[in-house]
CSV table of C-alpha atoms in Angstrom, one decimal:
chain,number,residue,atom,x,y,z
A,1,MET,CA,34.2,109.2,-29.7
A,2,THR,CA,35.5,111.3,-33.5
A,3,THR,CA,35.2,115.1,-33.3
A,4,THR,CA,34.3,117.5,-36.1
A,5,ALA,CA,34.8,121.0,-36.5
A,6,ILE,CA,33.3,122.6,-39.5
A,7,THR,CA,35.3,125.8,-39.8
A,8,ASN,CA,35.0,129.0,-42.0
A,9,ILE,CA,31.7,129.3,-42.0
A,10,GLY,CA,31.1,132.9,-43.2
A,11,SER,CA,28.2,133.3,-41.0
A,12,LEU,CA,26.9,131.7,-38.2
A,13,VAL,CA,23.1,131.5,-36.6
A,14,THR,CA,23.0,130.2,-33.3
A,15,ASN,CA,19.8,130.9,-32.0
A,16,ASP,CA,21.4,132.5,-29.1
A,17,PRO,CA,22.1,135.6,-28.6
A,18,ALA,CA,25.2,134.6,-25.8
A,19,LEU,CA,27.4,133.2,-28.3
A,20,GLY,CA,27.1,135.9,-30.9
A,21,ASP,CA,25.7,139.0,-31.6
A,22,GLY,CA,23.4,139.3,-29.0
A,23,SER,CA,20.2,139.8,-31.9
A,24,PRO,CA,18.0,136.5,-31.3
A,25,LEU,CA,19.5,134.8,-34.0
A,26,GLY,CA,22.9,134.7,-32.1
A,27,LEU,CA,25.1,135.3,-35.2
A,28,VAL,CA,28.0,135.2,-35.0
A,29,GLU,CA,30.7,136.2,-38.1
A,30,ASN,CA,34.3,134.4,-39.2
A,31,ALA,CA,32.9,131.2,-37.9
A,32,ALA,CA,33.3,127.6,-36.2
A,33,VAL,CA,32.0,124.4,-35.1
A,34,VAL,CA,33.1,121.1,-33.9
A,35,ILE,CA,30.7,118.1,-33.0
A,36,ASP,CA,31.4,115.4,-30.4
A,37,GLY,CA,28.7,112.6,-31.4
A,38,ASP,CA,26.1,113.3,-31.5
A,39,LYS,CA,26.2,116.6,-29.9
A,40,VAL,CA,27.3,120.3,-30.4
A,41,ALA,CA,31.1,120.7,-28.2
A,42,TRP,CA,32.2,124.0,-29.5
A,43,VAL,CA,31.0,126.6,-30.9
A,44,GLY,CA,33.2,130.8,-31.5
A,45,PRO,CA,35.5,132.4,-34.2
A,46,ALA,CA,37.4,130.5,-36.8
A,47,ASP,CA,40.5,131.3,-35.7
A,48,GLN,CA,40.2,130.5,-31.1
A,49,ALA,CA,38.3,126.7,-33.1
A,50,PRO,CA,40.2,123.9,-30.6
A,51,ALA,CA,41.6,120.8,-32.5
A,52,ALA,CA,39.1,118.0,-33.7
A,53,ASP,CA,39.9,114.6,-35.4
A,54,THR,CA,37.8,115.6,-39.0
A,55,ALA,CA,37.4,119.2,-40.4
A,56,PHE,CA,35.2,120.3,-42.9
A,57,ASP,CA,35.7,123.9,-45.2
A,58,ALA,CA,32.5,125.6,-45.5
A,59,GLN,CA,34.4,127.7,-47.7
A,60,GLY,CA,32.6,130.9,-46.3
A,61,ARG,CA,28.7,130.1,-46.4
A,62,ALA,CA,26.6,130.1,-44.0
A,63,VAL,CA,25.3,127.6,-41.3
A,64,ILE,CA,22.6,127.7,-39.7
A,65,PRO,CA,20.3,125.0,-37.2
A,66,GLY,CA,18.2,122.6,-38.7
A,67,PHE,CA,14.4,123.4,-39.3
A,68,VAL,CA,12.3,122.1,-37.0
A,69,ASP,CA,9.1,121.6,-38.7
A,70,SER,CA,6.6,121.0,-35.7
A,71,HIS,CA,3.5,120.6,-38.8
A,72,SER,CA,3.4,117.5,-41.0
A,73,HIS,CA,0.8,115.2,-42.2
A,74,LEU,CA,2.8,112.7,-43.8
A,75,VAL,CA,1.3,109.2,-43.1
A,76,PHE,CA,-0.9,108.7,-46.1
A,77,ALA,CA,-1.6,107.2,-49.6
A,78,GLY,CA,-3.0,107.8,-52.8
A,79,ASP,CA,-3.2,111.2,-54.6
A,80,ARG,CA,-5.3,115.0,-54.6
A,81,THR,CA,-4.3,116.4,-57.7
A,82,GLN,CA,-7.4,116.6,-59.0
A,83,GLU,CA,-8.6,119.2,-56.2
A,84,PHE,CA,-5.3,121.1,-56.0
A,85,ASN,CA,-6.1,121.8,-60.1
A,86,ALA,CA,-10.0,122.2,-59.7
A,87,ARG,CA,-9.5,124.7,-56.9
A,88,MET,CA,-6.8,126.9,-59.2
A,89,SER,CA,-8.9,126.6,-62.1
A,90,GLY,CA,-11.2,128.3,-59.9
A,91,ARG,CA,-14.2,125.2,-60.3
A,92,ALA,CA,-15.9,124.3,-57.9
A,93,TYR,CA,-15.0,120.9,-56.2
A,94,SER,CA,-17.3,118.6,-54.4
A,95,ALA,CA,-15.7,115.3,-54.0
A,96,GLY,CA,-13.1,114.6,-52.0
A,97,GLY,CA,-10.5,116.0,-49.4
A,98,ILE,CA,-9.2,114.0,-46.2
A,99,ARG,CA,-12.1,111.4,-47.0
A,100,THR,CA,-10.5,110.1,-50.1
A,101,THR,CA,-6.6,110.5,-48.4
A,102,VAL,CA,-8.7,108.5,-45.5
A,103,ALA,CA,-10.4,106.3,-48.6
A,104,ALA,CA,-6.7,105.5,-50.1
A,105,THR,CA,-4.5,105.9,-46.6
A,106,ARG,CA,-7.0,102.5,-45.8
A,107,ALA,CA,-6.8,101.0,-48.3
A,108,ALA,CA,-3.0,100.9,-48.6
A,109,THR,CA,-0.3,98.2,-47.1
A,110,ASP,CA,1.6,99.0,-44.5
A,111,ALA,CA,4.8,99.0,-46.5
A,112,GLU,CA,3.2,101.6,-48.4
A,113,LEU,CA,2.8,104.0,-46.1
A,114,GLU,CA,6.0,103.5,-44.8
A,115,ALA,CA,7.6,103.7,-48.2
A,116,GLY,CA,6.0,107.2,-48.9
A,117,LEU,CA,6.7,108.5,-44.5
A,118,VAL,CA,10.2,107.6,-46.3
A,119,ARG,CA,9.9,109.8,-49.4
A,120,HIS,CA,9.2,112.7,-47.3
A,121,LEU,CA,11.1,112.6,-44.2
A,122,GLU,CA,14.0,112.5,-47.2
A,123,GLU,CA,13.5,115.0,-49.4
A,124,ALA,CA,12.2,117.2,-46.0
A,125,ARG,CA,15.7,116.2,-44.6
A,126,ARG,CA,17.6,117.1,-48.5
A,127,GLN,CA,16.2,120.8,-47.8
A,128,GLY,CA,17.2,120.8,-44.0
A,129,THR,CA,14.9,119.1,-42.4
A,130,THR,CA,16.2,117.8,-39.4
A,131,THR,CA,12.9,116.9,-36.5
A,132,PHE,CA,9.8,116.7,-37.9
A,133,GLU,CA,6.4,116.1,-36.3
A,134,THR,CA,3.9,113.9,-37.8
A,135,LYS,CA,0.4,112.7,-37.3
A,136,SER,CA,-2.3,110.0,-38.3
A,137,GLY,CA,-5.9,111.4,-38.3
A,138,TYR,CA,-6.1,109.3,-42.4
A,139,GLY,CA,-7.2,105.9,-40.7
A,140,LEU,CA,-9.8,106.9,-39.3
A,141,THR,CA,-10.9,103.2,-37.1
A,142,VAL,CA,-9.3,101.8,-34.8
A,143,ALA,CA,-6.9,99.7,-36.0
A,144,ASP,CA,-5.9,102.4,-39.0
A,145,GLU,CA,-5.1,105.3,-36.9
A,146,ALA,CA,-2.7,103.3,-34.4
A,147,ARG,CA,-1.0,101.9,-37.3
A,148,ALA,CA,-0.7,105.0,-39.0
A,149,LEU,CA,1.4,106.2,-35.9
A,150,ARG,CA,3.6,102.6,-35.3
A,151,ILE,CA,4.5,103.6,-38.4
A,152,ALA,CA,5.8,107.1,-37.9
A,153,ALA,CA,6.7,106.0,-34.2
A,154,ALA,CA,10.1,103.7,-35.7
A,155,HIS,CA,10.8,107.6,-38.3
A,156,THR,CA,10.7,110.4,-34.5
A,157,GLU,CA,9.5,111.1,-31.7
A,158,GLU,CA,7.3,113.6,-32.2
A,159,VAL,CA,4.3,111.6,-32.9
A,160,THR,CA,0.4,113.3,-32.5
A,161,TYR,CA,-2.7,111.6,-32.3
A,162,LEU,CA,-4.6,112.8,-34.9
A,163,GLY,CA,-8.5,110.7,-34.7
A,164,ALA,CA,-10.4,113.4,-34.7
A,165,HIS,CA,-9.2,115.4,-38.0
A,166,ILE,CA,-12.6,114.9,-39.3
A,167,VAL,CA,-15.3,112.7,-37.8
A,168,SER,CA,-14.6,109.8,-38.8
A,169,PRO,CA,-17.2,109.3,-42.7
A,170,ASP,CA,-18.3,105.9,-40.6
A,171,PHE,CA,-19.9,107.9,-37.8
A,172,ALA,CA,-21.2,110.2,-40.3
A,173,GLU,CA,-25.1,109.7,-38.9
A,174,ASP,CA,-22.9,109.6,-34.8
A,175,PRO,CA,-20.4,112.7,-34.1
A,176,ALA,CA,-21.3,111.6,-31.2
A,177,GLY,CA,-20.5,108.6,-31.8
A,178,TYR,CA,-16.9,108.8,-32.9
A,179,VAL,CA,-16.0,111.7,-30.4
A,180,ASP,CA,-16.9,108.0,-28.0
A,181,LEU,CA,-14.5,106.2,-30.1
A,182,VAL,CA,-12.0,108.3,-30.2
A,183,THR,CA,-12.1,108.9,-26.8
A,184,GLY,CA,-12.3,105.8,-25.5
A,185,GLU,CA,-11.4,102.7,-27.4
A,186,MET,CA,-8.9,104.2,-30.2
A,187,LEU,CA,-7.5,107.1,-27.8
A,188,GLU,CA,-5.7,103.0,-25.6
A,189,ALA,CA,-4.4,102.1,-29.2
A,190,CYS,CA,-3.2,104.9,-29.7
A,191,ALA,CA,-1.2,106.7,-26.5
A,192,PRO,CA,1.4,104.2,-26.8
A,193,TYR,CA,3.2,105.3,-29.9
A,194,ALA,CA,2.5,109.3,-29.5
A,195,ARG,CA,3.9,112.3,-27.2
A,196,TRP,CA,0.9,114.3,-28.7
A,197,VAL,CA,-2.9,114.7,-28.9
A,198,ASP,CA,-4.5,117.3,-31.6
A,199,VAL,CA,-8.0,118.3,-32.9
A,200,PHE,CA,-9.3,119.4,-35.2
A,201,CYS,CA,-11.7,122.7,-33.7
A,202,GLU,CA,-13.8,124.2,-37.1
A,203,LYS,CA,-16.8,123.7,-38.1
A,204,GLY,CA,-17.1,121.2,-40.3
A,205,ALA,CA,-14.8,118.7,-38.0
A,206,PHE,CA,-15.2,119.3,-33.4
A,207,ASP,CA,-16.9,121.8,-32.0
A,208,GLY,CA,-15.0,123.6,-28.7
A,209,ASP,CA,-16.9,121.4,-26.8
A,210,GLN,CA,-15.9,118.4,-28.7
A,211,ALA,CA,-12.2,119.5,-29.2
A,212,ARG,CA,-12.5,120.2,-25.2
A,213,ALA,CA,-13.6,116.2,-24.5
A,214,ILE,CA,-10.5,114.8,-26.6
A,215,LEU,CA,-8.0,116.6,-25.5
A,216,THR,CA,-8.7,116.8,-22.4
A,217,ALA,CA,-8.3,112.5,-22.5
A,218,GLY,CA,-6.0,112.5,-24.6
A,219,ALA,CA,-4.2,114.7,-21.4
A,220,ALA,CA,-5.2,112.1,-18.8
A,221,ALA,CA,-3.6,109.8,-21.5
A,222,GLY,CA,-0.1,111.4,-21.0
A,223,LEU,CA,-0.3,112.7,-24.0
A,224,ILE,CA,0.0,116.4,-25.0
A,225,PRO,CA,-2.4,118.7,-26.0
A,226,ARG,CA,-2.1,120.4,-29.0
A,227,VAL,CA,-4.8,122.1,-31.1
A,228,HIS,CA,-6.1,123.0,-35.3
A,229,ALA,CA,-7.6,126.4,-34.0
A,230,ASN,CA,-8.7,128.9,-36.4
A,231,GLN,CA,-7.5,127.7,-39.3
A,232,LEU,CA,-11.2,128.9,-41.5
A,233,SER,CA,-13.0,131.2,-39.4
A,234,TYR,CA,-13.1,132.6,-36.0
A,235,GLY,CA,-13.7,130.3,-33.0
A,236,PRO,CA,-12.7,128.5,-30.8
A,237,GLY,CA,-9.9,126.7,-30.7
A,238,VAL,CA,-7.5,129.6,-30.2
A,239,GLN,CA,-8.9,130.1,-26.3
A,240,LEU,CA,-9.5,126.5,-25.8
A,241,ALA,CA,-5.6,126.0,-26.5
A,242,VAL,CA,-4.2,128.2,-23.7
A,243,GLU,CA,-6.5,126.8,-21.1
A,244,LEU,CA,-5.9,123.9,-22.0
A,245,GLU,CA,-2.0,125.1,-21.6
A,246,ALA,CA,-1.4,123.5,-25.5
A,247,ALA,CA,2.3,123.2,-26.8
A,248,SER,CA,0.6,125.0,-30.0
A,249,ALA,CA,-2.3,126.2,-31.7
A,250,ASP,CA,-1.6,126.2,-34.7
A,251,HIS,CA,-3.0,127.6,-38.6
A,252,CYS,CA,-3.8,131.1,-36.4
A,253,THR,CA,-5.4,132.3,-39.8
A,254,HIS,CA,-8.5,134.5,-38.5
A,255,LEU,CA,-7.8,136.1,-34.9
A,256,THR,CA,-10.0,138.2,-32.3
A,257,ASP,CA,-7.8,140.7,-30.2
A,258,ALA,CA,-8.9,138.5,-27.3
A,259,ASP,CA,-7.4,135.6,-29.8
A,260,VAL,CA,-4.2,137.6,-29.8
A,261,ASP,CA,-3.6,139.4,-27.0
A,262,ALA,CA,-4.8,135.5,-25.0
A,263,LEU,CA,-1.2,134.0,-27.0
A,264,ALA,CA,0.6,136.8,-25.8
A,265,GLN,CA,0.0,136.0,-21.9
A,266,ALA,CA,0.8,133.0,-22.9
A,267,ALA,CA,3.8,133.1,-25.1
A,268,GLY,CA,6.1,130.9,-23.0
A,269,THR,CA,3.3,128.4,-23.3
A,270,THR,CA,1.6,127.8,-26.1
A,271,VAL,CA,3.0,128.5,-29.4
A,272,ALA,CA,1.6,130.2,-32.8
A,273,THR,CA,1.8,127.7,-35.1
A,274,LEU,CA,1.8,129.7,-38.4
A,275,LEU,CA,1.1,127.3,-42.6
A,276,PRO,CA,1.6,129.7,-45.0
A,277,GLY,CA,1.5,126.5,-47.6
A,278,ALA,CA,-2.2,126.0,-47.0
A,279,GLU,CA,-2.6,129.5,-47.4
A,280,PHE,CA,-0.4,130.1,-50.7
A,281,SER,CA,-2.2,125.6,-51.4
A,282,THR,CA,-5.3,127.1,-51.2
A,283,ARG,CA,-5.4,131.1,-52.0
A,284,ALA,CA,-6.5,131.5,-47.9
A,285,GLN,CA,-5.8,135.0,-46.3
A,286,TRP,CA,-2.8,134.6,-44.6
A,287,PRO,CA,-1.8,134.6,-40.9
A,288,ASP,CA,-1.0,137.6,-40.0
A,289,ALA,CA,2.3,137.5,-37.9
A,290,ARG,CA,3.4,140.8,-37.4
A,291,ARG,CA,0.5,141.5,-35.7
A,292,LEU,CA,1.3,137.9,-33.5
A,293,ILE,CA,5.1,139.0,-32.9
A,294,ASP,CA,4.7,142.3,-32.4
A,295,ALA,CA,1.8,141.8,-29.3
A,296,GLY,CA,4.4,139.2,-28.1
A,297,ALA,CA,2.9,135.9,-29.1
A,298,THR,CA,5.9,133.5,-29.7
A,299,VAL,CA,5.4,132.0,-33.6
A,300,ALA,CA,6.7,129.3,-35.2
A,301,LEU,CA,6.3,128.1,-38.7
A,302,SER,CA,5.5,124.9,-40.3
A,303,THR,CA,5.2,123.1,-43.7
A,304,ASP,CA,1.5,121.7,-43.0
A,305,CYS,CA,2.9,118.6,-45.5
A,306,ASN,CA,-0.7,116.3,-45.8
A,307,PRO,CA,-1.9,115.6,-50.0
A,308,GLY,CA,-4.5,118.3,-50.1
A,309,SER,CA,-4.1,121.8,-48.5
A,310,SER,CA,-0.3,122.3,-48.3
A,311,TYR,CA,1.1,120.0,-50.3
A,312,THR,CA,4.9,120.2,-49.8
A,313,SER,CA,8.3,119.3,-47.8
A,314,SER,CA,9.9,122.7,-48.2
A,315,MET,CA,11.1,125.0,-45.3
A,316,PRO,CA,12.5,127.5,-47.2
A,317,PHE,CA,9.5,127.5,-49.2
A,318,CYS,CA,7.6,128.3,-46.0
A,319,ILE,CA,10.2,131.0,-44.6
A,320,ALA,CA,10.0,132.5,-48.5
A,321,LEU,CA,6.3,133.4,-48.5
A,322,ALA,CA,5.9,134.2,-44.5
A,323,VAL,CA,8.4,137.2,-45.7
A,324,ARG,CA,7.4,137.9,-48.8
A,325,ASP,CA,3.4,137.7,-47.5
A,326,MET,CA,3.7,136.9,-43.9
A,327,ARG,CA,5.2,140.0,-43.6
A,328,MET,CA,7.9,138.6,-41.3
A,329,THR,CA,11.3,139.8,-41.2
A,330,PRO,CA,14.6,137.1,-42.9
A,331,ASP,CA,15.7,136.9,-39.3
A,332,GLU,CA,11.8,136.6,-38.0
A,333,ALA,CA,11.2,133.3,-40.0
A,334,LEU,CA,14.3,131.7,-39.6
A,335,TRP,CA,14.3,131.5,-36.0
A,336,SER,CA,10.5,130.6,-36.7
A,337,ALA,CA,11.8,128.5,-38.8
A,338,THR,CA,14.1,126.7,-36.1
A,339,ALA,CA,13.4,128.2,-32.1
A,340,GLY,CA,10.0,128.6,-32.6
A,341,GLY,CA,9.8,125.0,-33.5
A,342,ALA,CA,11.8,124.2,-31.3
A,343,ARG,CA,9.2,125.6,-28.4
A,344,ALA,CA,6.5,124.2,-30.2
A,345,LEU,CA,7.6,120.2,-29.6
A,346,ARG,CA,9.1,121.6,-26.1
A,347,ARG,CA,11.9,120.6,-27.1
A,348,GLU,CA,15.5,122.7,-26.2
A,349,ASP,CA,17.8,120.6,-27.7
A,350,ILE,CA,17.6,121.6,-30.7
A,351,GLY,CA,16.4,124.8,-33.3
A,352,ARG,CA,19.6,126.3,-32.0
A,353,VAL,CA,23.3,125.8,-32.2
A,354,ALA,CA,24.9,126.0,-29.2
A,355,PRO,CA,26.6,123.3,-26.9
A,356,GLY,CA,25.6,121.0,-25.5
A,357,ALA,CA,22.9,120.9,-28.0
A,358,ARG,CA,21.8,118.1,-30.7
A,359,ALA,CA,24.9,118.6,-34.2
A,360,ASP,CA,21.3,119.0,-36.1
A,361,LEU,CA,23.0,121.7,-39.2
A,362,ALA,CA,22.1,123.0,-42.3
A,363,LEU,CA,25.3,124.3,-44.9
A,364,LEU,CA,23.7,127.1,-47.5
A,365,ASP,CA,25.3,127.0,-51.0
A,366,ALA,CA,25.0,131.0,-49.7
A,367,PRO,CA,27.1,133.5,-47.1
A,368,SER,CA,24.4,134.0,-45.6
A,369,HIS,CA,20.3,132.5,-43.9
A,370,VAL,CA,19.3,136.2,-45.5
A,371,HIS,CA,19.5,134.4,-49.4
A,372,LEU,CA,16.5,132.2,-48.0
A,373,ALA,CA,13.5,134.8,-48.7
A,374,TYR,CA,15.8,136.7,-51.6
A,375,ARG,CA,16.4,134.1,-54.1
A,376,PRO,CA,13.8,132.0,-53.5
A,377,GLY,CA,12.8,128.1,-54.7
A,378,VAL,CA,16.0,127.8,-55.1
A,379,PRO,CA,18.1,125.3,-53.3
A,380,LEU,CA,20.8,126.2,-50.8
A,381,VAL,CA,21.2,123.6,-48.5
A,382,SER,CA,24.5,122.2,-50.4
A,383,GLY,CA,24.5,119.4,-46.7
A,384,VAL,CA,22.5,118.5,-44.1
A,385,TRP,CA,24.5,117.0,-40.2
A,386,GLN,CA,21.6,115.2,-38.5
A,387,ARG,CA,22.8,114.0,-35.0
A,388,GLY,CA,26.4,115.1,-35.9
A,389,ARG,CA,26.8,113.1,-39.0
A,390,ARG,CA,26.7,114.0,-42.6
A,391,VAL,CA,23.7,113.1,-44.7
A,392,HIS,CA,23.5,115.2,-47.1
């Protein structure tokens, strides 16, 4: 295998305290990284770097782990510009919503859905994302959910079955019948393509009992639970996620003290994944990341990229929002967008730059990772390595 040394790194974020300054980010100044195949082989001071077959000069710029986007909805068709425009203009918009995307997705061909997925993945990769999770949830029939997952599985190993996004319009008068479908025939068709099972536990979607039945059935089929929890209102989602040892409770906007305590006590099992793009795009209340972190919960940041409520693929943008509006420090936000996302996906091979980890890195056109929040909106990612190969 060919080895590559990335040298003359001004500031390297490893997310391994033992490799660097002892902080959670494990910062190494004047650093180098040696890549062997698709793995990191060596990390340390540049003047101690072993010889490699090829070299890349970082010219004093910062290097960070590739972003881990642990929550997205990328298999869809259609456009909801009018809905967003109406919401931002203060006008009521009764038509549309998820059902608009469901209709467009059902009507799209496999090739159209895959082309859209690939376009969004390339867009995210240019901004430093090297691992992404994505869900079904815009088909809501057995055939459409299964094809969404099949298309997604060709591009990522982190695929989530979300037949329980909303009750299908076809079952508007029979939500119990739809739960039976989601936990029966649809689950059987979808499970072979997925690693995770998810449910939108919220008023207007699925209540606690329905969510429990869906997640329990998914777990029995070998899928690991994750939950859309407490986004729009207080509810049972977070407590259910902790009880069922879900990998993550996502959104976590409306939390009681008991919810925060539960997430803190389950910090080694259930990650609180915060999605500030959704609050930005809906002018909703921001999740209180400071409250969660201070209580001891494990926090991840993700984009929630979807056509309705958070149409962004930019992890740097979400970092800037988290620092400005969710009271995270720049260090905490970067950790949550990398190592935190890896925790939410129960992965140890990503989200860090350390020997044995997958060689996923992003080069910033800046001397420090702090510039991700300090210079919001500026395209700072100037190089990306994914599985040891430079892809941008």
